[in-house]
mmCIF file of C-alpha atoms and ligand atoms in Angstrom:
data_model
loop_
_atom_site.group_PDB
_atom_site.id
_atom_site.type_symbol
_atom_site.label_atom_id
_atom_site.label_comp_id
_atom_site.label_asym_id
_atom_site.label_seq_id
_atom_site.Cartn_x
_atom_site.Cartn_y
_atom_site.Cartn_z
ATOM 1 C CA UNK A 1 93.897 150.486 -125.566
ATOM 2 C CA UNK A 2 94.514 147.828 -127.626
ATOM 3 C CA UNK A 3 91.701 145.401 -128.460
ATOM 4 C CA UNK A 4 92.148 141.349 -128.826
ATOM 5 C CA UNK A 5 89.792 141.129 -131.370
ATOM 6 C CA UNK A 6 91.900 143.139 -133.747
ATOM 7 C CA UNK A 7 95.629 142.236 -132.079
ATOM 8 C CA UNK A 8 97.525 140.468 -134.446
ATOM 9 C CA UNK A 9 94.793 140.762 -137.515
ATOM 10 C CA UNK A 10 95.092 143.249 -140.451
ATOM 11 C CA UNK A 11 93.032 146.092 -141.533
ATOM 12 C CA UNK A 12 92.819 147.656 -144.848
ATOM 13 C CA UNK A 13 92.173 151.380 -145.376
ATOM 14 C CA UNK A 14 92.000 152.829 -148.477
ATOM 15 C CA UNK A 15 92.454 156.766 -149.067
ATOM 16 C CA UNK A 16 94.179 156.592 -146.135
ATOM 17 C CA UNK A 17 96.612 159.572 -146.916
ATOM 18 C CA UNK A 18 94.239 162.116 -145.146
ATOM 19 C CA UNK A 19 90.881 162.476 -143.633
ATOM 20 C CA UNK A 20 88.892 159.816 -142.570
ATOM 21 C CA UNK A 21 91.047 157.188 -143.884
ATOM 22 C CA UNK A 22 94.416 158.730 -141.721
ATOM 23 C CA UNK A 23 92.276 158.771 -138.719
ATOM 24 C CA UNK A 24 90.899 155.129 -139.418
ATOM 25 C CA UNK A 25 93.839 153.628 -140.128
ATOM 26 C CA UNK A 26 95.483 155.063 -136.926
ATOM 27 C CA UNK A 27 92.369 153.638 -134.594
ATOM 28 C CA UNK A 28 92.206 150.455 -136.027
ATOM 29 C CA UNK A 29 96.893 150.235 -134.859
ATOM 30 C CA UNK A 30 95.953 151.770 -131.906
ATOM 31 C CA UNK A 31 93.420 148.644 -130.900
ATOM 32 C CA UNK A 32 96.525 146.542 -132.551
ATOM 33 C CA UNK A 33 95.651 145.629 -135.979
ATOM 34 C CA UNK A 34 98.172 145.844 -138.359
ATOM 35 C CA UNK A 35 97.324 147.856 -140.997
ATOM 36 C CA UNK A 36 97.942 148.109 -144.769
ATOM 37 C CA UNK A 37 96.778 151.890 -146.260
ATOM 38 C CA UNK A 38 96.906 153.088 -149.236
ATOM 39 C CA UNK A 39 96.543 156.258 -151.370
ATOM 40 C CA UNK A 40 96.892 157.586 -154.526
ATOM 41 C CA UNK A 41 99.439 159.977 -153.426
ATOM 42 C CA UNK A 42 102.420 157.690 -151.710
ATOM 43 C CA UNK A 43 104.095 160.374 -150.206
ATOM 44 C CA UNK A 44 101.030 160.747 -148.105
ATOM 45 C CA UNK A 45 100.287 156.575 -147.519
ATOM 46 C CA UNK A 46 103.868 156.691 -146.472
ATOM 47 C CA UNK A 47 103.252 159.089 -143.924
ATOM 48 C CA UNK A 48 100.605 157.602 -142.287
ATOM 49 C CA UNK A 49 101.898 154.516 -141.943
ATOM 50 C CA UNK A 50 104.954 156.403 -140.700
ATOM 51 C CA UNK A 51 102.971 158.204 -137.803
ATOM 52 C CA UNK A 52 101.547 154.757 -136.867
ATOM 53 C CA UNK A 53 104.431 153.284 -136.697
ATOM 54 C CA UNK A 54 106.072 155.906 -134.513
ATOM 55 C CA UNK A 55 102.873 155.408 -132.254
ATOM 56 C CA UNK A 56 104.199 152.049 -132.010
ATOM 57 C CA UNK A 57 101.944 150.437 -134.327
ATOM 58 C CA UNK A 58 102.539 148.198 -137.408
ATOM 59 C CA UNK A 59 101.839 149.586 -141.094
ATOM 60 C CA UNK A 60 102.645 149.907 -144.461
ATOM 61 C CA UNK A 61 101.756 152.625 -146.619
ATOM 62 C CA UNK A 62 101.583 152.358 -150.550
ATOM 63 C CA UNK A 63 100.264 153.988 -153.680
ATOM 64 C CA UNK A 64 96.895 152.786 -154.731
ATOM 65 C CA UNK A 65 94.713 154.023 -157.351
ATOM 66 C CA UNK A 66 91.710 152.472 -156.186
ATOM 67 C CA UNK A 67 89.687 152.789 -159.440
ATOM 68 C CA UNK A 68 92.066 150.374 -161.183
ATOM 69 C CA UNK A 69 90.958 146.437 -161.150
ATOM 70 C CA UNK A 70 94.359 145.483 -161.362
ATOM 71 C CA UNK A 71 95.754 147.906 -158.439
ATOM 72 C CA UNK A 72 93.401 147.081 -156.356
ATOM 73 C CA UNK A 73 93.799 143.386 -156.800
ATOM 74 C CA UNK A 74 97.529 143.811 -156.084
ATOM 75 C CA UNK A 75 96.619 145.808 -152.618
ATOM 76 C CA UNK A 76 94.796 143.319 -151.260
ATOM 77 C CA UNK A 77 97.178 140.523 -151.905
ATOM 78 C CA UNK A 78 99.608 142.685 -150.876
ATOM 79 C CA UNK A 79 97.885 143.044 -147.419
ATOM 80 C CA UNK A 80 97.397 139.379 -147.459
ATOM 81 C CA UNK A 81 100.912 138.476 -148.140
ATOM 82 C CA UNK A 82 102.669 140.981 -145.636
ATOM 83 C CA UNK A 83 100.442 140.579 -142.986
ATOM 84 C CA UNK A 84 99.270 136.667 -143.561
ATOM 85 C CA UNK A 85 95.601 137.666 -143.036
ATOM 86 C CA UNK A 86 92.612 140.099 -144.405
ATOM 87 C CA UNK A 87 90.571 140.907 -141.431
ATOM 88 C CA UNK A 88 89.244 144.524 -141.324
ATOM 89 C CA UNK A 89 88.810 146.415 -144.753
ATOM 90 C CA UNK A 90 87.520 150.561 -144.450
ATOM 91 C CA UNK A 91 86.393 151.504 -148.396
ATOM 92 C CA UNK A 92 87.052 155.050 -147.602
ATOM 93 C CA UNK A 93 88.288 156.329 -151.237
ATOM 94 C CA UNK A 94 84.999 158.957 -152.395
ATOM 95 C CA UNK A 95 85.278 162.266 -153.982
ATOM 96 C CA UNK A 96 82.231 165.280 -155.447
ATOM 97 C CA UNK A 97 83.224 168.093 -157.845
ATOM 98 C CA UNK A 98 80.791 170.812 -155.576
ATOM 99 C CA UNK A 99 79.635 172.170 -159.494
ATOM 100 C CA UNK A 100 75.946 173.286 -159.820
ATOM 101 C CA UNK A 101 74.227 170.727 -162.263
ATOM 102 C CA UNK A 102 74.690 172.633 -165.596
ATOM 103 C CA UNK A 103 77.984 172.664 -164.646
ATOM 104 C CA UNK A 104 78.488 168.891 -164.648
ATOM 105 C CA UNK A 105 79.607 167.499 -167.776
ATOM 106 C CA UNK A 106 80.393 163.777 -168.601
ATOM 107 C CA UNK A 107 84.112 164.053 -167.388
ATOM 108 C CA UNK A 108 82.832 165.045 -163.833
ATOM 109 C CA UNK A 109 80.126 162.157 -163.856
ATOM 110 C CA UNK A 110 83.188 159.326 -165.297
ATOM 111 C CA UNK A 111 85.577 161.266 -162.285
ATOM 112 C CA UNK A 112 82.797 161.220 -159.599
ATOM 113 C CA UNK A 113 81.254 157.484 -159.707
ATOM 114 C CA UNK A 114 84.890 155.850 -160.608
ATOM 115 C CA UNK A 115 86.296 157.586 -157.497
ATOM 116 C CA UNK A 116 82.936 157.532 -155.111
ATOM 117 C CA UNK A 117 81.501 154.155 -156.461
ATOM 118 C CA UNK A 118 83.465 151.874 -158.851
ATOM 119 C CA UNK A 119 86.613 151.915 -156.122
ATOM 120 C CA UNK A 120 84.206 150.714 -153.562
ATOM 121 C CA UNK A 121 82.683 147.896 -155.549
ATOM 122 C CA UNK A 122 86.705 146.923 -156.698
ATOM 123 C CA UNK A 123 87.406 147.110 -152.899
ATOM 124 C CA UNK A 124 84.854 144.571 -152.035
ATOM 125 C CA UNK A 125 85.545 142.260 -155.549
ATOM 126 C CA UNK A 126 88.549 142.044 -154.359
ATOM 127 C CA UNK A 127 88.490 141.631 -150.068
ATOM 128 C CA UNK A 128 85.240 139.708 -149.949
ATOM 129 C CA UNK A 129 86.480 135.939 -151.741
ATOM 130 C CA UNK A 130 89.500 136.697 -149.757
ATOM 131 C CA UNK A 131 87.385 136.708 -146.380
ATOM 132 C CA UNK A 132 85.307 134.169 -147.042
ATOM 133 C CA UNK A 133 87.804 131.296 -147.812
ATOM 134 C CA UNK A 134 89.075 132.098 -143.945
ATOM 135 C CA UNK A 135 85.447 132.582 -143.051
ATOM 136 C CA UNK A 136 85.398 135.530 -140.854
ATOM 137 C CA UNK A 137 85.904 139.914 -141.781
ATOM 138 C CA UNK A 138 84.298 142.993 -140.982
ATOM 139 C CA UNK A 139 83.944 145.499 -143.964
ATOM 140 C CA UNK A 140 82.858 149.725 -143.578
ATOM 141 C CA UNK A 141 81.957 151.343 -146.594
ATOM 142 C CA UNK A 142 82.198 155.558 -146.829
ATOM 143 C CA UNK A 143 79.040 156.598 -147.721
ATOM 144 C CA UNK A 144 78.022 159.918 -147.226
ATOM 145 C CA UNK A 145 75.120 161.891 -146.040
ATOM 146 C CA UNK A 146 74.716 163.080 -149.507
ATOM 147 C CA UNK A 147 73.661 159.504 -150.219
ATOM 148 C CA UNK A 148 70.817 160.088 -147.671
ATOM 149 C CA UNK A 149 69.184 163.150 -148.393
ATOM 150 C CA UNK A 150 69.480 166.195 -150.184
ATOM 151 C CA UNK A 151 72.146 169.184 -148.862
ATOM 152 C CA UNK A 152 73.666 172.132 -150.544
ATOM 153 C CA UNK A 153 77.136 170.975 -150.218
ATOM 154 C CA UNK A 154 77.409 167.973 -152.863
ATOM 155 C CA UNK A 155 77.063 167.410 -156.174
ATOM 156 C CA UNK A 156 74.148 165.360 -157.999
ATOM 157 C CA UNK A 157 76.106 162.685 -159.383
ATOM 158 C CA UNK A 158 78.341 162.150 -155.431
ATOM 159 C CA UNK A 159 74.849 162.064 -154.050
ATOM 160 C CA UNK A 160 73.589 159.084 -156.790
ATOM 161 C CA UNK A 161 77.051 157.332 -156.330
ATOM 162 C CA UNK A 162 77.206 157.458 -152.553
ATOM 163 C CA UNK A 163 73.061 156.026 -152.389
ATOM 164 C CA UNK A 164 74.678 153.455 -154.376
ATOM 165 C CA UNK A 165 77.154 152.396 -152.430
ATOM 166 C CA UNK A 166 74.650 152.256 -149.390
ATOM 167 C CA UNK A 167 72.765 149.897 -151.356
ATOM 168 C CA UNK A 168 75.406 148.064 -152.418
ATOM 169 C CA UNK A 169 76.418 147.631 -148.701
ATOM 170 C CA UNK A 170 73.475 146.312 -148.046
ATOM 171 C CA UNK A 171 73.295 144.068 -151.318
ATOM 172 C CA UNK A 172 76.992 142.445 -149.981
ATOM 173 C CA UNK A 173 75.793 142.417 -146.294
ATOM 174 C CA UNK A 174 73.274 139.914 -147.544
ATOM 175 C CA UNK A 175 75.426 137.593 -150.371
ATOM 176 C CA UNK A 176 78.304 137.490 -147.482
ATOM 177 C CA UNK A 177 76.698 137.028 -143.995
ATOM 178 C CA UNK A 178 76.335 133.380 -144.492
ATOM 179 C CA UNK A 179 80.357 133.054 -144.833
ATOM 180 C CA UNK A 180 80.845 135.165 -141.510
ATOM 181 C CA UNK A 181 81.336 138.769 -143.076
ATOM 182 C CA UNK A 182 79.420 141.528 -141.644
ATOM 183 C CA UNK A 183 79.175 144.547 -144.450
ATOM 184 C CA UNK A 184 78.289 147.675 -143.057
ATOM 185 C CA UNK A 185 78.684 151.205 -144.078
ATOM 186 C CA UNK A 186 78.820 154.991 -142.292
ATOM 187 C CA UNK A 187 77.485 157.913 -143.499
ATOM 188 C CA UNK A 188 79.293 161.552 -142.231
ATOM 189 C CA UNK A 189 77.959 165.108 -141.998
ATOM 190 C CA UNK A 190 80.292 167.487 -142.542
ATOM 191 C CA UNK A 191 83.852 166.390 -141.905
ATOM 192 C CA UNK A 192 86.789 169.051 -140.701
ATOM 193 C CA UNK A 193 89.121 167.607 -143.597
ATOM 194 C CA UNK A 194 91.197 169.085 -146.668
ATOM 195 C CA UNK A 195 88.737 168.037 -149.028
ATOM 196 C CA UNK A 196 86.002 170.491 -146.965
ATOM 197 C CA UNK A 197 88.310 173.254 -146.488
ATOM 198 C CA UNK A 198 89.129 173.098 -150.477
ATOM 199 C CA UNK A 199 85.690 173.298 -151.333
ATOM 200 C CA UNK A 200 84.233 175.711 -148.721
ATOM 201 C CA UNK A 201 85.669 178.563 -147.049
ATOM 202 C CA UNK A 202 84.933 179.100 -143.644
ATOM 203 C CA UNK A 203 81.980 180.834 -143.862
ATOM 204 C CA UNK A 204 80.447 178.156 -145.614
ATOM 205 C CA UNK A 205 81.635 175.493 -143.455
ATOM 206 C CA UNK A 206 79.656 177.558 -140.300
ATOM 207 C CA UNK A 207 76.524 177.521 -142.680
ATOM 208 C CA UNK A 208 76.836 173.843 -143.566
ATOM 209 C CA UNK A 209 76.934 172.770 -140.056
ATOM 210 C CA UNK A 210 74.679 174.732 -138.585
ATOM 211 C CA UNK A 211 72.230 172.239 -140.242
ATOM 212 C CA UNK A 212 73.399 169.940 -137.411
ATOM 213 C CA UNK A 213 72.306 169.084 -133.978
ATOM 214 C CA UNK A 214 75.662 169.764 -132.945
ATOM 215 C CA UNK A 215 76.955 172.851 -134.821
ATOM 216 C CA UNK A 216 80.527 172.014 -135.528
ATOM 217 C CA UNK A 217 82.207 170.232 -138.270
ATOM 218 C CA UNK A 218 83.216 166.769 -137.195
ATOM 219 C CA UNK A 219 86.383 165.803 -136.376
ATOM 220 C CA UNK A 220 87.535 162.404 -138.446
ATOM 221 C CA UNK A 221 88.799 161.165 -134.997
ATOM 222 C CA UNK A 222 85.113 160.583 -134.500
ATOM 223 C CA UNK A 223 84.164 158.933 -137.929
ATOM 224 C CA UNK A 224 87.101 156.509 -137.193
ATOM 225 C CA UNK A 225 85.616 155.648 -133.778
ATOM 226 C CA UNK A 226 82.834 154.559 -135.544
ATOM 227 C CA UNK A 227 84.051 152.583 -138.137
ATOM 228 C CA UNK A 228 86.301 150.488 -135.947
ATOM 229 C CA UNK A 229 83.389 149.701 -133.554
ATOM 230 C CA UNK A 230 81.370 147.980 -136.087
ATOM 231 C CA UNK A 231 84.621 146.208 -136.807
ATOM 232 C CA UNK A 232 84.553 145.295 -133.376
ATOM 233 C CA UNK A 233 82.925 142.124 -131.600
ATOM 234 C CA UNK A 234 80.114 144.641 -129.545
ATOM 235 C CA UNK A 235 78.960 144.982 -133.061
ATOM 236 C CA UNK A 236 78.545 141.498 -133.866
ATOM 237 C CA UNK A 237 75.382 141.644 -134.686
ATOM 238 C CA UNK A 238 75.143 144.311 -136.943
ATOM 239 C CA UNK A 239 75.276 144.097 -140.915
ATOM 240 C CA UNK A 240 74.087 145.959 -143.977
ATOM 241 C CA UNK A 241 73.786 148.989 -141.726
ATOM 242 C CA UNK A 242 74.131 152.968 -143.066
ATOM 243 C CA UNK A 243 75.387 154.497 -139.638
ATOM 244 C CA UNK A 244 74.734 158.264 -140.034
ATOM 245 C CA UNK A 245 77.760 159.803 -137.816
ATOM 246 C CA UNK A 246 75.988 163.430 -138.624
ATOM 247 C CA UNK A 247 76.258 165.801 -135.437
ATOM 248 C CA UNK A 248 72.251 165.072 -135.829
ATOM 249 C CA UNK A 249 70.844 165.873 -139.173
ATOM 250 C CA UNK A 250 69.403 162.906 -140.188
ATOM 251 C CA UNK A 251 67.068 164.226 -137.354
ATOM 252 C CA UNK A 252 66.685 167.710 -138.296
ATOM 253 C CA UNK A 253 65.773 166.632 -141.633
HETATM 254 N N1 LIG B 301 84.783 165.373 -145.292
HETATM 255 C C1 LIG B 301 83.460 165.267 -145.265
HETATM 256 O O1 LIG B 301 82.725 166.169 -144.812
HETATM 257 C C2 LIG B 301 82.804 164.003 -145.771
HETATM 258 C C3 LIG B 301 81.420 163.857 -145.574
HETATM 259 C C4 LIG B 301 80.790 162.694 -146.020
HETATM 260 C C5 LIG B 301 81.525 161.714 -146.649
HETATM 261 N N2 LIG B 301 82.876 161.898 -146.847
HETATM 262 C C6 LIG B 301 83.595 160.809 -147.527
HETATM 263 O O2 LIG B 301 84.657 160.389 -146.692
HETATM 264 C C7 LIG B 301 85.693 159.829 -147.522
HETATM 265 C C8 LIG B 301 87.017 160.460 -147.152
HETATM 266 O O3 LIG B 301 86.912 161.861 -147.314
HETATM 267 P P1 LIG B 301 87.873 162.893 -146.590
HETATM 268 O O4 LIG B 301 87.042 164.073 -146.245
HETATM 269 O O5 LIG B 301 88.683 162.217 -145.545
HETATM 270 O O6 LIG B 301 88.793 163.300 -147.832
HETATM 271 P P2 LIG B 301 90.339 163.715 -147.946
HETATM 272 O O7 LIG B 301 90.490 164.427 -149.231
HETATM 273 O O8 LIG B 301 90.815 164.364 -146.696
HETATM 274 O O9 LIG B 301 91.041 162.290 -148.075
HETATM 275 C C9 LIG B 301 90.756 161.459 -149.162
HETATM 276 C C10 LIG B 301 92.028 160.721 -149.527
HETATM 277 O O10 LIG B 301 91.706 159.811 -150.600
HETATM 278 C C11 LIG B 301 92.748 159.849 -151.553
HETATM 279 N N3 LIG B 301 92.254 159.422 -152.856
HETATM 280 C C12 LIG B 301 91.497 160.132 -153.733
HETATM 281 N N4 LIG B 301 91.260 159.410 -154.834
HETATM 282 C C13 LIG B 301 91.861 158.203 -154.651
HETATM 283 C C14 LIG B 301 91.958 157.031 -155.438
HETATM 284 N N5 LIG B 301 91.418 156.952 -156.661
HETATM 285 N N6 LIG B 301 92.646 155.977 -154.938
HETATM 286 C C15 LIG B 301 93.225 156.046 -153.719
HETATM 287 N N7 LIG B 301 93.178 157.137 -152.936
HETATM 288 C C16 LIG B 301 92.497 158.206 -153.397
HETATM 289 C C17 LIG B 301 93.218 161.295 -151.530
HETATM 290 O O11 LIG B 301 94.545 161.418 -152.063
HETATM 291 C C18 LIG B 301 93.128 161.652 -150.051
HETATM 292 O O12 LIG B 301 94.337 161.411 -149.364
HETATM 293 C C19 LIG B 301 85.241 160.058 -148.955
HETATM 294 O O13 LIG B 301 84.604 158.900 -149.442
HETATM 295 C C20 LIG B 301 84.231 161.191 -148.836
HETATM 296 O O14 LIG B 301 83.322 161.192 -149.896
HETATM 297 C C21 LIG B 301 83.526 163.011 -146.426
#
């Protein structure tokens, strides 16, 4: 099912190694984009790209730390200068330590924003001059439900850094529109990836969703879908937009 708004154009997905960012990466080569991925662990980049690429699809998968200026930088010239174009960019990298707060000392707070906030605002620094000297892109930002409201499963310092990369969305939405860049970002419930099942055993996991409207864990197939369709031309019209893809709690709550 490819897609001619993203045939032939490049899409940039970062933590891309697992998760969200694996699935992303794979719907945004299976509408035809060509992707660049990244992840701090290559072996897993590498396989991603690999699976795309034996779905018939076009990728490269490299290591990335995306908390460092200078790696980041290189990434997206990197995308630029193997694929000719920056066109799609998913700032997917985010992690939470799950400690109770007098748990949380400053080592957890430096780990937590660098890897849930800074690498988002790098992302952007970096992909946004790039899309607006060809005057067109679609950015998604990972946020995170935790950024929304309150829940048992995330730590107070994720929760402050992934409200701040909703605002921040919102802040580049703005600054960018004029130029042709739509910003938006999603925000997922609970997520049936490693990061969940090393955190929470299943028990837990049960508990956490039954919060939900619909009480499963959701499958990062279904986070991808939505990030590629505000990449897509139906959402044209949408910018500096927090898309809860929740199974239904912003409701419940
Ligand atoms: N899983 C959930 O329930 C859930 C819910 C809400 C938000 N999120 C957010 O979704 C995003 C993806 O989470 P996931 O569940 O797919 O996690 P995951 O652990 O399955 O995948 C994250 C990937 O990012 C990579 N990574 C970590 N630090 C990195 C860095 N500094 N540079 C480059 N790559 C790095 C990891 O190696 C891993 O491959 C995160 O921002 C997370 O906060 C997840």
């Amino acid at each position: 099912m490819t897609d001619p708004h993203f045939e032939g154009k490049t899409a940039l997905v970062t933590g891309a190694g697992a998760g969200i960012g694996r699935a992303s990466a794979q719907a945004f080569a299976a509408r035809g984009a060509r992707v660049m991925l990244c992840d701090i662990n290559l072996a897993a980049a590498e396989e991603t790209a690999q699976m795309i690429v034996a779905a018939g699809g076009e990728a490269e998968g490299v290591r990335c730390d995306c908390t460092d200026w200078a790696a980041v930088e290189a990434l997206v010239n990197g995308a630029v200068n193997r694929f000719g174009s920056l066109d799609f960019a998913h700032n997917n990298v985010g992690c939470g330590v799950n400690k109770p707060f007098d748990q949380l000392d400053e080592n957890d707070y430096r780990f937590v924003t660098d890897v849930s906030f800074k690498s988002v605002f790098l992302s952007l620094r970096h992909e946004l001059p790039v899309m607006r000297a060809a005057g067109r892109g679609a950015v998604v930002n990972t946020a995170s439900m935790a950024g929304v409201s309150t829940t048992p499963s995330a730590d107070i310092v994720y929760s402050g850094a992934k409200a701040a990369v909703i605002q921040m969305t919102a802040y580049a939405a703005r600054m960018f529109g004029p130029d042709g860049i739509r910003v938006n970002c999603i925000a997922p419930g609970l997520v049936q990836t490693k990061i969940i099942s090393e955190m929470f055993n299943e028990e837990q996991q049960v508990a956490l969703a039954s919060g939900q409207i619909f009480k499963r864990a959701i499958q990062p197939q279904e986070i991808a879908a939505s990030v590629v369709f505000l990449c897509s031309a139906e959402a044209a019209m949408i910018t500096g937009l927090n898309l809860p893809v929740d199974g239904g709690i912003n409701a419940v709550r």
